[in-house]
Coordinates of C-alpha atoms and ligand atoms in Angstrom, one line a residue:
M6 CA 0.0 0.0 0.0
I7 CA 1.2 3.5 -0.8
I8 CA 0.3 6.9 0.6
V9 CA 1.9 9.9 -1.0
I10 CA 2.6 13.5 0.0
D11 CA 3.6 16.0 -2.7
G12 CA 4.4 19.6 -2.4
P13 CA 7.1 22.4 -2.9
A14 CA 10.4 22.6 -1.1
G15 CA 10.1 23.5 2.6
S16 CA 6.3 22.8 2.8
G17 CA 7.0 20.3 5.6
K18 CA 6.5 17.1 3.7
S19 CA 9.6 15.3 4.9
S20 CA 9.3 16.0 8.6
T21 CA 5.6 15.3 8.5
A22 CA 6.0 12.0 6.6
R23 CA 8.7 10.8 9.0
A24 CA 6.5 11.6 12.0
I25 CA 3.6 9.8 10.4
A26 CA 5.8 6.8 9.6
D27 CA 6.9 6.6 13.2
R28 CA 3.5 7.1 14.7
L29 CA 1.7 4.6 12.4
D30 CA 4.7 2.2 12.2
I31 CA 4.9 2.2 8.4
E32 CA 7.8 2.6 6.0
Y33 CA 9.0 6.0 4.7
L34 CA 10.3 6.8 1.3
D35 CA 12.0 10.1 0.4
S36 CA 12.0 10.5 -3.4
G37 CA 14.0 13.8 -3.2
A38 CA 16.8 11.9 -1.6
L39 CA 17.0 9.6 -4.6
Y40 CA 17.1 12.6 -7.0
R41 CA 19.9 14.1 -4.8
T42 CA 21.8 10.8 -5.0
A43 CA 21.5 10.9 -8.8
T44 CA 22.8 14.4 -8.6
L45 CA 25.8 13.4 -6.6
I46 CA 26.7 10.8 -9.3
Y47 CA 26.2 13.6 -11.9
L48 CA 28.7 15.8 -10.1
E49 CA 31.1 12.9 -9.8
A50 CA 30.8 12.5 -13.6
N51 CA 31.7 16.2 -14.0
R52 CA 28.3 16.9 -15.5
D53 CA 29.2 14.7 -18.5
K54 CA 25.8 13.0 -19.4
E55 CA 27.3 9.9 -21.1
T56 CA 29.6 9.1 -18.1
F57 CA 26.7 10.0 -15.7
F58 CA 24.2 7.6 -17.2
R59 CA 26.8 4.8 -17.4
L60 CA 27.6 5.3 -13.7
L61 CA 24.0 5.5 -12.8
N62 CA 23.3 2.1 -14.3
Q63 CA 26.5 0.6 -12.8
K64 CA 26.1 1.7 -9.3
N65 CA 24.1 0.0 -6.6
I66 CA 21.8 2.5 -4.8
S67 CA 20.3 1.2 -1.5
F68 CA 18.2 3.0 1.1
Y69 CA 16.3 2.5 4.3
Y70 CA 14.5 4.6 6.9
E71 CA 15.8 4.4 10.5
D72 CA 16.0 6.7 13.6
Q73 CA 14.2 9.6 11.9
K74 CA 16.6 9.5 9.0
F75 CA 16.4 8.3 5.4
H76 CA 19.7 6.6 4.8
V77 CA 21.1 6.2 1.3
A78 CA 24.2 4.3 0.2
V79 CA 26.0 4.0 -3.2
D80 CA 27.9 0.8 -3.7
G81 CA 27.7 0.2 0.1
E82 CA 29.1 3.6 1.1
S83 CA 26.8 6.0 2.9
V84 CA 25.9 9.3 1.1
T85 CA 23.2 10.3 3.6
N86 CA 25.0 13.5 4.5
K87 CA 26.7 14.2 1.2
I88 CA 23.3 14.5 -0.6
R89 CA 22.3 17.4 1.6
T90 CA 25.2 19.8 0.7
G91 CA 24.6 23.1 -1.0
E92 CA 26.4 21.9 -4.2
V93 CA 23.9 19.0 -4.6
T94 CA 20.9 21.2 -3.7
K95 CA 21.9 23.8 -6.4
S96 CA 22.0 21.2 -9.2
V97 CA 19.3 18.8 -8.2
S98 CA 16.5 20.5 -10.2
E99 CA 18.6 20.3 -13.4
V100 CA 19.2 16.6 -12.9
A101 CA 15.6 15.8 -11.8
A102 CA 14.4 17.4 -15.1
L103 CA 16.1 14.7 -17.2
P104 CA 13.4 12.1 -18.2
R105 CA 15.9 9.2 -18.0
V106 CA 16.7 10.1 -14.4
R107 CA 13.0 10.3 -13.6
S108 CA 12.3 6.8 -15.0
F109 CA 15.4 5.5 -13.1
V110 CA 14.2 6.9 -9.8
N111 CA 10.6 5.9 -10.4
N112 CA 11.6 2.3 -11.1
L113 CA 13.6 2.2 -7.8
M114 CA 10.5 3.4 -5.9
R115 CA 7.9 1.2 -7.6
D116 CA 10.0 -1.9 -6.9
V117 CA 10.4 -1.2 -3.2
V118 CA 6.8 -0.4 -2.4
L119 CA 5.6 -3.8 -3.6
D120 CA 6.0 -5.1 0.0
G121 CA 4.6 -3.3 3.0
I122 CA 2.8 0.0 3.8
Y123 CA 4.7 3.1 2.6
I124 CA 4.4 6.8 3.0
A125 CA 6.4 8.5 0.3
E126 CA 7.0 12.2 -0.4
G127 CA 8.0 14.2 -3.4
R128 CA 6.8 16.4 -6.3
D129 CA 5.0 14.1 -8.7
L130 CA 4.2 11.0 -6.7
G131 CA 0.4 11.4 -6.9
T132 CA 0.4 12.5 -10.5
A133 CA 3.0 10.4 -12.3
V134 CA 4.6 7.8 -10.1
F135 CA 1.7 6.4 -8.1
P136 CA -1.4 7.6 -9.8
D137 CA -3.4 4.8 -8.0
A138 CA -2.0 5.6 -4.5
E139 CA -4.6 4.7 -1.8
L140 CA -4.3 8.3 -0.4
K141 CA -2.8 11.5 -1.7
F142 CA -1.9 14.7 0.0
F143 CA -0.6 18.0 -1.3
M144 CA 1.2 20.2 1.2
S145 CA 1.7 23.8 0.7
A146 CA 2.8 26.9 2.7
D147 CA 3.7 30.6 2.0
L148 CA 7.2 31.1 0.6
E149 CA 8.2 33.2 3.6
E150 CA 7.1 30.5 6.0
R151 CA 8.8 27.7 4.1
A152 CA 12.1 29.7 3.9
K153 CA 12.0 30.3 7.7
R154 CA 11.5 26.5 8.4
R155 CA 14.3 25.6 6.0
L156 CA 16.6 28.1 7.6
S157 CA 16.1 26.8 11.1
E158 CA 16.8 23.2 9.8
R159 CA 20.0 24.2 7.9
R160 CA 21.5 26.8 10.3
K161 CA 23.0 24.1 12.5
N162 CA 25.3 23.0 9.7
N163 CA 25.6 26.4 8.0
P164 CA 25.6 29.2 10.5
G165 CA 26.2 31.9 7.8
L166 CA 23.1 31.1 5.8
T167 CA 20.6 34.0 5.5
L168 CA 16.8 34.0 5.1
E169 CA 17.1 35.8 1.7
E170 CA 19.5 33.1 0.4
V171 CA 17.1 30.3 1.4
K172 CA 14.1 32.1 0.0
Q173 CA 15.9 32.6 -3.3
N174 CA 17.0 29.0 -3.5
I175 CA 13.5 27.7 -2.7
A176 CA 11.8 30.1 -5.2
E177 CA 14.2 29.1 -8.0
R178 CA 13.7 25.4 -7.3
D179 CA 9.9 25.8 -7.2
L180 CA 9.9 27.5 -10.5
K181 CA 12.2 24.9 -12.1
D182 CA 10.3 22.0 -10.5
S183 CA 6.8 23.3 -11.6
K184 CA 7.7 24.5 -15.1
R185 CA 9.7 21.5 -16.3
Q186 CA 8.3 19.3 -19.0
A187 CA 8.9 15.9 -17.4
D188 CA 6.4 15.3 -14.6
P189 CA 6.3 18.8 -13.0
L190 CA 5.4 19.6 -9.4
K191 CA 1.6 19.6 -9.5
K192 CA -1.3 18.8 -7.2
A193 CA -3.2 15.6 -8.3
D194 CA -6.9 16.2 -8.8
D195 CA -7.7 13.7 -6.1
A196 CA -5.1 14.9 -3.6
I197 CA -6.2 16.4 -0.3
E198 CA -4.7 19.8 0.0
I199 CA -3.1 20.8 3.4
D200 CA -2.0 24.4 3.7
T201 CA 0.4 24.4 6.6
T202 CA 1.2 28.1 6.8
N203 CA -0.9 28.5 10.0
L204 CA -0.8 25.0 11.3
S205 CA 1.6 23.7 14.0
F206 CA 3.6 20.6 13.2
E207 CA 1.4 18.5 15.5
Q208 CA -1.7 19.8 13.8
Q209 CA -0.5 18.9 10.4
V210 CA 0.6 15.4 11.5
D211 CA -2.7 14.8 13.3
K212 CA -4.7 15.9 10.3
I213 CA -3.0 13.5 7.9
C214 CA -2.8 10.6 10.4
L215 CA -6.6 10.8 10.9
E216 CA -7.2 10.3 7.1
I217 CA -4.7 7.5 6.9
R218 CA -6.2 5.6 9.9
E219 CA -9.6 5.7 8.1
I220 CA -8.0 4.0 5.1
L221 CA -6.1 1.5 7.1
K222 CA -9.3 0.6 9.0
E223 CA -11.1 0.1 5.6
T224 CA -8.5 -2.3 4.3
E225 CA -8.2 -4.3 7.5
Ligands
LIG325 O1 12.5 17.2 -1.4 P1 13.9 17.6 -1.8 O2 14.2 19.1 -1.6 O3 15.0 16.8 -1.2 O4 14.0 17.3 -3.4 C1 15.2 17.6 -4.1 C2 14.8 17.9 -5.6 O5 14.4 16.7 -6.2 C3 13.7 18.9 -5.8 O6 14.2 20.2 -6.0 C4 13.0 18.4 -7.0 C5 13.4 17.0 -7.2 N1 12.3 16.0 -7.0 C6 11.5 15.7 -8.1 O7 11.7 16.3 -9.1 N2 10.5 14.8 -8.0 C7 10.3 14.2 -6.8 N3 9.3 13.3 -6.7 C8 11.0 14.6 -5.6 C9 12.0 15.5 -5.7

């Protein structure tokens, strides 16, 4: 069974999905982390597309969720922290716009959710990857609010970061992610929209959990 949350950067999808996975004891899948991993390989290939696609097909990408963290490894070596660097973040929208990368990541995800109950988050999960998902959510929030949340997450590792920089990065990514040709960021017609601008973290988690519990009851 698959439940999806889509939405723009900083809308709270990731922390919310992780809290839900813990509360309901289900699996968590972070599709953005897989695009970030592809981006790391792209940078390793010095942005040469031929080398990149060769490496992408050769390397073994594995992932699992544990202790509030989505862990990713390439050929057995952890890249969990490396995929969160500014360098990767700056290039990820460019790499995620490549149709071959999208089908590669989609296949990884579709294979893994065949077993168990998953909550997955991304940009196009309800529209392109899992159009038949049991339940779909689309999370949104004002740009200002999203930038503030991202800044407080990232400041620990990057004390010099400013609100303006984060705002600019998020706005640029939103634009690229929603204007690209291949599976753009878009709310699925049958997704439940959750605007989190004025909701506390607990409130947004409660709201989504309530809906999921109903579905779980129905399928028992
Ligand atoms: O959620 P995130 O910020 O880690 O995602 C990183 C990038 O990956 C994001 O800018 C767009 C891309 N992405 C995508 O194109 N489709 C998804 N389903 C998830 C992420």
